[in-house]
CSV table of C-alpha atoms and ligand atoms in Angstrom, one decimal:
chain,number,residue,atom,x,y,z
A,1,UNK,CA,89.0,126.3,-17.6
A,2,UNK,CA,86.4,124.2,-19.5
A,3,UNK,CA,83.6,126.7,-19.5
A,4,UNK,CA,81.0,126.4,-22.2
A,5,UNK,CA,82.0,128.5,-25.1
A,6,UNK,CA,79.0,130.9,-24.8
A,7,UNK,CA,79.9,131.8,-21.2
A,8,UNK,CA,83.5,132.4,-21.9
A,9,UNK,CA,84.6,136.0,-21.7
A,10,UNK,CA,86.4,136.5,-24.9
A,11,UNK,CA,89.3,138.9,-24.8
A,12,UNK,CA,90.7,140.9,-27.7
A,13,UNK,CA,94.4,140.0,-27.6
A,14,UNK,CA,97.2,142.0,-29.3
A,15,UNK,CA,99.0,140.4,-32.3
A,16,UNK,CA,102.4,141.7,-33.3
A,17,UNK,CA,104.7,141.0,-36.3
A,18,UNK,CA,108.4,141.9,-36.2
A,19,UNK,CA,109.1,143.1,-39.8
A,20,UNK,CA,112.6,142.0,-40.6
A,21,UNK,CA,114.1,139.6,-43.2
A,22,UNK,CA,115.4,136.1,-42.5
A,23,UNK,CA,119.0,137.2,-42.6
A,24,UNK,CA,118.6,140.0,-40.1
A,25,UNK,CA,117.9,137.7,-37.2
A,26,UNK,CA,120.5,138.3,-34.5
A,27,UNK,CA,121.6,134.7,-34.3
A,28,UNK,CA,122.5,134.8,-38.0
A,29,UNK,CA,124.6,138.0,-37.7
A,30,UNK,CA,127.9,136.1,-37.5
A,31,UNK,CA,127.1,134.6,-40.9
A,32,UNK,CA,125.5,137.5,-42.7
A,33,UNK,CA,127.0,140.8,-41.3
A,34,UNK,CA,125.1,144.0,-41.8
A,35,UNK,CA,127.5,145.0,-44.6
A,36,UNK,CA,126.1,142.1,-46.7
A,37,UNK,CA,122.4,142.8,-46.1
A,38,UNK,CA,122.0,144.8,-49.4
A,39,UNK,CA,123.4,142.0,-51.5
A,40,UNK,CA,121.4,139.2,-49.8
A,41,UNK,CA,118.2,138.2,-51.7
A,42,UNK,CA,115.2,139.8,-49.9
A,43,UNK,CA,112.1,137.9,-49.0
A,44,UNK,CA,110.5,140.3,-46.6
A,45,UNK,CA,108.0,141.8,-49.1
A,46,UNK,CA,106.5,138.5,-50.2
A,47,UNK,CA,106.4,137.3,-46.6
A,48,UNK,CA,104.7,140.4,-45.2
A,49,UNK,CA,102.2,140.3,-48.1
A,50,UNK,CA,101.3,136.7,-47.1
A,51,UNK,CA,100.8,137.8,-43.5
A,52,UNK,CA,98.6,140.8,-44.6
A,53,UNK,CA,96.5,138.3,-46.7
A,54,UNK,CA,96.0,136.0,-43.7
A,55,UNK,CA,95.0,138.9,-41.4
A,56,UNK,CA,92.6,140.3,-44.0
A,57,UNK,CA,90.9,136.9,-44.5
A,58,UNK,CA,90.4,136.6,-40.7
A,59,UNK,CA,89.3,140.3,-40.3
A,60,UNK,CA,92.1,140.8,-37.7
A,61,UNK,CA,94.3,143.8,-37.2
A,62,UNK,CA,97.9,143.8,-35.8
A,63,UNK,CA,100.9,145.9,-34.9
A,64,UNK,CA,103.9,145.7,-37.2
A,65,UNK,CA,107.2,146.5,-35.5
A,66,UNK,CA,109.1,147.5,-38.6
A,67,UNK,CA,112.9,147.9,-39.0
A,68,UNK,CA,113.9,151.3,-40.4
A,69,UNK,CA,116.3,149.6,-42.7
A,70,UNK,CA,113.4,147.6,-44.3
A,71,UNK,CA,111.1,150.6,-44.4
A,72,UNK,CA,113.8,152.6,-46.3
A,73,UNK,CA,114.0,149.9,-49.0
A,74,UNK,CA,110.3,149.0,-49.1
A,75,UNK,CA,108.3,152.1,-48.4
A,76,UNK,CA,105.3,150.8,-50.4
A,77,UNK,CA,105.2,147.7,-48.2
A,78,UNK,CA,104.9,150.0,-45.1
A,79,UNK,CA,102.1,151.9,-46.8
A,80,UNK,CA,100.3,148.7,-47.7
A,81,UNK,CA,100.5,147.5,-44.0
A,82,UNK,CA,99.1,150.9,-42.8
A,83,UNK,CA,96.4,150.9,-45.5
A,84,UNK,CA,95.2,147.5,-44.2
A,85,UNK,CA,94.3,149.2,-40.9
A,86,UNK,CA,97.3,147.9,-39.0
A,87,UNK,CA,99.5,149.8,-36.7
A,88,UNK,CA,103.0,150.8,-37.8
A,89,UNK,CA,105.5,150.6,-34.9
A,90,UNK,CA,109.3,150.7,-34.8
A,91,UNK,CA,111.8,147.9,-34.4
A,92,UNK,CA,114.7,150.3,-34.5
A,93,UNK,CA,116.8,151.0,-37.6
A,94,UNK,CA,119.5,148.4,-37.9
A,95,UNK,CA,118.4,145.6,-35.6
A,96,UNK,CA,121.2,146.3,-33.1
A,97,UNK,CA,120.5,145.0,-29.7
A,98,UNK,CA,120.1,147.7,-27.0
A,99,UNK,CA,122.8,145.8,-25.1
A,100,UNK,CA,125.3,146.4,-27.9
A,101,UNK,CA,124.9,150.1,-28.1
A,102,UNK,CA,125.7,153.0,-25.7
A,103,UNK,CA,123.0,155.5,-24.8
A,104,UNK,CA,123.8,157.9,-27.6
A,105,UNK,CA,123.9,155.4,-30.4
A,106,UNK,CA,120.7,153.6,-29.1
A,107,UNK,CA,118.8,156.9,-29.1
A,108,UNK,CA,120.1,157.8,-32.6
A,109,UNK,CA,119.0,154.3,-33.9
A,110,UNK,CA,115.4,154.5,-32.5
A,111,UNK,CA,115.0,158.2,-33.5
A,112,UNK,CA,116.1,157.4,-37.1
A,113,UNK,CA,113.6,154.5,-37.4
A,114,UNK,CA,110.8,156.6,-36.0
A,115,UNK,CA,111.5,159.4,-38.4
A,116,UNK,CA,111.7,157.1,-41.5
A,117,UNK,CA,108.4,155.3,-40.6
A,118,UNK,CA,106.5,158.5,-39.8
A,119,UNK,CA,107.6,160.1,-43.0
A,120,UNK,CA,106.3,157.1,-45.0
A,121,UNK,CA,102.9,156.7,-43.3
A,122,UNK,CA,102.4,160.4,-42.3
A,123,UNK,CA,101.2,159.4,-38.8
A,124,UNK,CA,102.6,159.2,-35.3
A,125,UNK,CA,104.6,156.0,-34.6
A,126,UNK,CA,103.8,155.3,-30.9
A,127,UNK,CA,105.4,151.9,-30.3
A,128,UNK,CA,108.9,150.5,-30.2
A,129,UNK,CA,110.2,146.9,-29.7
A,130,UNK,CA,113.9,146.3,-29.0
A,131,UNK,CA,115.6,143.7,-31.2
A,132,UNK,CA,115.8,140.4,-29.3
A,133,UNK,CA,114.0,141.9,-26.3
A,134,UNK,CA,117.3,143.3,-25.3
A,135,UNK,CA,116.3,145.6,-22.4
A,136,UNK,CA,117.3,144.1,-19.1
A,137,UNK,CA,118.3,145.1,-15.6
A,138,UNK,CA,121.7,146.3,-16.9
A,139,UNK,CA,120.3,148.8,-19.4
A,140,UNK,CA,117.1,150.2,-18.0
A,141,UNK,CA,118.4,153.6,-19.3
A,142,UNK,CA,117.0,152.4,-22.6
A,143,UNK,CA,113.5,153.3,-21.4
A,144,UNK,CA,114.6,156.9,-20.9
A,145,UNK,CA,115.8,157.0,-24.5
A,146,UNK,CA,112.6,155.4,-25.8
A,147,UNK,CA,110.5,158.1,-24.0
A,148,UNK,CA,113.0,160.8,-25.2
A,149,UNK,CA,112.6,159.7,-28.8
A,150,UNK,CA,108.9,160.3,-28.4
A,151,UNK,CA,107.5,156.8,-28.2
A,152,UNK,CA,104.5,156.2,-25.9
A,153,UNK,CA,104.9,152.5,-25.4
A,154,UNK,CA,107.5,149.8,-25.6
A,155,UNK,CA,107.2,146.0,-25.9
A,156,UNK,CA,110.8,145.1,-25.3
A,157,UNK,CA,110.7,142.9,-22.2
A,158,UNK,CA,110.1,139.1,-22.1
A,159,UNK,CA,109.8,138.2,-18.4
A,160,UNK,CA,111.4,134.7,-18.8
A,161,UNK,CA,114.7,133.0,-18.4
A,162,UNK,CA,116.4,132.5,-21.8
A,163,UNK,CA,120.0,132.3,-22.9
A,164,UNK,CA,119.7,135.4,-25.1
A,165,UNK,CA,117.2,137.7,-23.4
A,166,UNK,CA,114.7,138.1,-20.6
A,167,UNK,CA,114.0,139.7,-17.2
A,168,UNK,CA,112.6,136.8,-15.3
A,169,UNK,CA,111.3,138.9,-12.4
A,170,UNK,CA,109.8,141.8,-14.6
A,171,UNK,CA,106.1,142.3,-14.2
A,172,UNK,CA,104.1,139.9,-16.4
A,173,UNK,CA,101.5,142.5,-17.5
A,174,UNK,CA,101.6,146.0,-18.9
A,175,UNK,CA,103.2,148.4,-16.5
A,176,UNK,CA,104.8,151.9,-16.5
A,177,UNK,CA,108.6,151.7,-16.8
A,178,UNK,CA,108.4,155.5,-16.4
A,179,UNK,CA,105.4,157.9,-15.8
A,180,UNK,CA,105.2,158.6,-19.5
A,181,UNK,CA,106.1,155.1,-21.0
A,182,UNK,CA,104.0,152.0,-21.0
A,183,UNK,CA,105.8,148.6,-21.2
A,184,UNK,CA,103.8,145.8,-22.7
A,185,UNK,CA,105.8,142.6,-21.9
A,186,UNK,CA,105.4,139.5,-24.1
A,187,UNK,CA,102.9,137.1,-22.6
A,188,UNK,CA,103.9,134.4,-20.1
A,189,UNK,CA,102.1,131.9,-17.9
A,190,UNK,CA,102.9,131.3,-14.3
A,191,UNK,CA,103.5,127.7,-13.5
A,192,UNK,CA,105.7,125.8,-11.0
A,193,UNK,CA,106.8,129.1,-9.5
A,194,UNK,CA,108.3,130.5,-12.7
A,195,UNK,CA,107.2,132.3,-15.9
A,196,UNK,CA,107.0,130.3,-19.1
A,197,UNK,CA,106.8,131.8,-22.6
A,198,UNK,CA,103.3,132.0,-24.0
A,199,UNK,CA,103.7,134.8,-26.5
A,200,UNK,CA,105.1,133.2,-29.6
A,201,UNK,CA,108.5,133.4,-31.3
A,202,UNK,CA,110.5,130.1,-31.6
A,203,UNK,CA,108.3,128.5,-29.0
A,204,UNK,CA,105.3,128.8,-31.4
A,205,UNK,CA,107.2,126.7,-33.9
A,206,UNK,CA,108.6,124.3,-31.3
A,207,UNK,CA,105.4,123.3,-29.5
A,208,UNK,CA,102.3,121.7,-31.1
A,209,UNK,CA,99.7,124.3,-31.8
A,210,UNK,CA,97.2,123.2,-29.1
A,211,UNK,CA,99.8,124.1,-26.5
A,212,UNK,CA,100.0,127.7,-27.7
A,213,UNK,CA,96.2,127.9,-27.8
A,214,UNK,CA,95.9,126.5,-24.2
A,215,UNK,CA,98.5,129.0,-22.9
A,216,UNK,CA,96.7,132.0,-24.4
A,217,UNK,CA,93.4,130.7,-23.1
A,218,UNK,CA,94.9,130.3,-19.7
A,219,UNK,CA,96.1,133.9,-19.6
A,220,UNK,CA,92.6,135.1,-20.7
A,221,UNK,CA,90.7,132.9,-18.4
A,222,UNK,CA,92.9,132.5,-15.3
A,223,UNK,CA,94.8,135.8,-15.3
A,224,UNK,CA,91.8,137.6,-17.0
A,225,UNK,CA,94.2,139.6,-19.1
A,226,UNK,CA,94.7,140.1,-22.8
A,227,UNK,CA,97.7,138.3,-24.3
A,228,UNK,CA,100.3,139.8,-26.6
A,229,UNK,CA,101.8,137.5,-29.2
A,230,UNK,CA,104.5,137.8,-31.8
A,231,UNK,CA,106.0,136.1,-34.9
A,232,UNK,CA,108.2,137.1,-37.8
A,233,UNK,CA,107.3,137.0,-41.5
A,234,UNK,CA,110.3,134.8,-42.3
A,235,UNK,CA,108.8,132.1,-40.0
A,236,UNK,CA,106.1,131.5,-42.6
A,237,UNK,CA,108.6,131.0,-45.4
A,238,UNK,CA,109.9,127.5,-45.8
A,239,UNK,CA,111.4,128.4,-49.1
A,240,UNK,CA,113.9,131.0,-47.7
A,241,UNK,CA,117.5,130.5,-48.8
A,242,UNK,CA,119.5,128.4,-46.3
A,243,UNK,CA,122.4,130.3,-44.8
A,244,UNK,CA,125.5,128.1,-45.1
A,245,UNK,CA,127.8,127.1,-42.2
A,246,UNK,CA,125.3,127.9,-39.4
A,247,UNK,CA,125.9,126.1,-36.0
A,248,UNK,CA,123.6,123.3,-35.0
A,249,UNK,CA,121.7,125.2,-32.3
A,250,UNK,CA,121.0,128.2,-34.5
A,251,UNK,CA,120.0,126.0,-37.4
A,252,UNK,CA,117.5,124.1,-35.2
A,253,UNK,CA,116.0,127.3,-33.8
A,254,UNK,CA,115.7,129.1,-37.1
A,255,UNK,CA,114.5,126.4,-39.5
A,256,UNK,CA,112.3,124.3,-37.2
A,257,UNK,CA,108.8,123.7,-38.5
A,258,UNK,CA,108.8,126.7,-40.9
A,259,UNK,CA,106.4,124.7,-43.1
A,260,UNK,CA,103.9,124.6,-40.3
A,261,UNK,CA,103.8,128.2,-39.3
A,262,UNK,CA,101.3,129.5,-41.9
A,263,UNK,CA,98.8,126.9,-40.9
A,264,UNK,CA,99.4,127.6,-37.2
A,265,UNK,CA,98.9,131.4,-37.8
A,266,UNK,CA,95.6,130.6,-39.6
A,267,UNK,CA,94.4,128.6,-36.5
A,268,UNK,CA,95.5,131.3,-34.1
A,269,UNK,CA,93.6,133.9,-36.1
A,270,UNK,CA,90.5,131.7,-36.1
A,271,UNK,CA,90.7,130.8,-32.4
A,272,UNK,CA,91.1,134.2,-30.9
A,273,UNK,CA,90.2,137.9,-31.4
A,274,UNK,CA,93.2,140.1,-32.3
A,275,UNK,CA,93.8,143.8,-32.6
A,276,UNK,CA,96.7,146.4,-32.5
A,277,UNK,CA,98.7,147.0,-29.4
A,278,UNK,CA,97.7,150.7,-29.3
A,279,UNK,CA,94.1,149.8,-29.1
A,280,UNK,CA,94.4,146.8,-26.8
A,281,UNK,CA,96.8,148.3,-24.3
A,282,UNK,CA,97.7,151.9,-24.8
A,283,UNK,CA,94.2,153.3,-24.9
A,284,UNK,CA,93.3,151.7,-21.5
A,285,UNK,CA,96.2,153.5,-19.7
A,286,UNK,CA,95.2,157.0,-18.9
A,287,UNK,CA,98.3,159.4,-18.6
A,288,UNK,CA,99.5,159.7,-15.0
A,289,UNK,CA,99.2,163.2,-13.6
A,290,UNK,CA,102.5,164.6,-12.4
A,291,UNK,CA,103.3,163.5,-8.8
A,292,UNK,CA,100.5,161.0,-8.7
A,293,UNK,CA,101.2,158.2,-6.3
A,294,UNK,CA,102.6,155.0,-7.7
A,295,UNK,CA,99.5,152.9,-8.1
A,296,UNK,CA,100.5,149.5,-9.0
A,297,UNK,CA,102.2,146.3,-9.0
A,298,UNK,CA,106.0,145.9,-9.3
A,299,UNK,CA,107.4,149.0,-10.7
A,300,UNK,CA,104.4,150.7,-12.1
A,301,UNK,CA,100.8,151.5,-12.6
A,302,UNK,CA,98.4,148.7,-13.1
A,303,UNK,CA,95.7,150.0,-15.4
A,304,UNK,CA,92.2,148.7,-15.8
A,305,UNK,CA,91.7,146.9,-19.1
A,306,UNK,CA,89.7,148.9,-21.6
A,307,UNK,CA,86.2,147.5,-21.2
A,308,UNK,CA,85.6,148.1,-24.9
A,309,UNK,CA,88.4,145.7,-25.8
A,310,UNK,CA,88.0,143.2,-22.9
A,311,UNK,CA,85.0,141.3,-24.0
A,312,UNK,CA,84.0,140.9,-27.6
A,313,UNK,CA,82.0,138.5,-29.6
A,314,UNK,CA,84.0,135.5,-30.7
A,315,UNK,CA,84.7,135.5,-34.4
A,316,UNK,CA,82.4,133.3,-36.5
A,317,UNK,CA,83.7,129.8,-36.8
A,318,UNK,CA,85.6,129.4,-40.0
A,319,UNK,CA,84.1,126.1,-41.0
A,320,UNK,CA,85.5,123.9,-43.7
A,321,UNK,CA,89.2,124.5,-43.0
A,322,UNK,CA,89.4,121.2,-41.2
A,323,UNK,CA,93.2,121.1,-41.0
B,1,LIG,ZN1,113.9,141.5,-34.5
């Protein structure tokens, strides 16, 4: 655990950003329904531009799971993300949870988002993330739809216990949900016989930063795997309008430590190497030949990490920050 820095094998981890506005969060949907989105003041453009600036300063690349609804209204923003060398992936069109849709409507939503994004960036969109990690044991048909829509990977499972999402017994590391679809679950650590969240979201704002750093280091050094981490642009925006009438639990979860997130993201970018999901995970999984035996752990193929991305020089220390 406490190896000298020079002898540590430094992984390239995958950084992901879910591009949606503060009012599109599922827990706020009772207060701001979809029919009111267009008349609600947007903050997504300024917030994503801040994220792009932080990534640029750190020389890091990331994957942006972008809502089709946002892309339609801010196509130039999507082009700016792609121009920065980042991966454009899909977060569906209207931020509906897969658990709220039937097969046909789910497929239509993720196809529409893919089409809109591909038209804007003129490149293949390979990745999809379900809103609120809403693929569970009850709707595994969603993986069939994701493959049918032409995506090559999904990052829609959080293998933890949570009141809104999660498959606690899903594989912790990238696996094939089908022969032609890679699932990249959000990073967890194994401790006291259960999985604990280590891949960002509200936990990143709840816990002091050194805990997040320790969790990622643990995955890299003990599990010897790259981590996948996520946050939202609105989490760096303490100035966002407060939605009135919100219940206490949602208020706590949504507004907690917003003023600290930018600084924490800066530290995260300085402490680890980050790249896009397609480069960290997808490129290291060769396609399975038809009829090949199932080669892996729980439910799928366990691929060898891509050596090119496994070990890389640590970024130069960013002296003088001091915060
Ligand atoms: Zn989302």
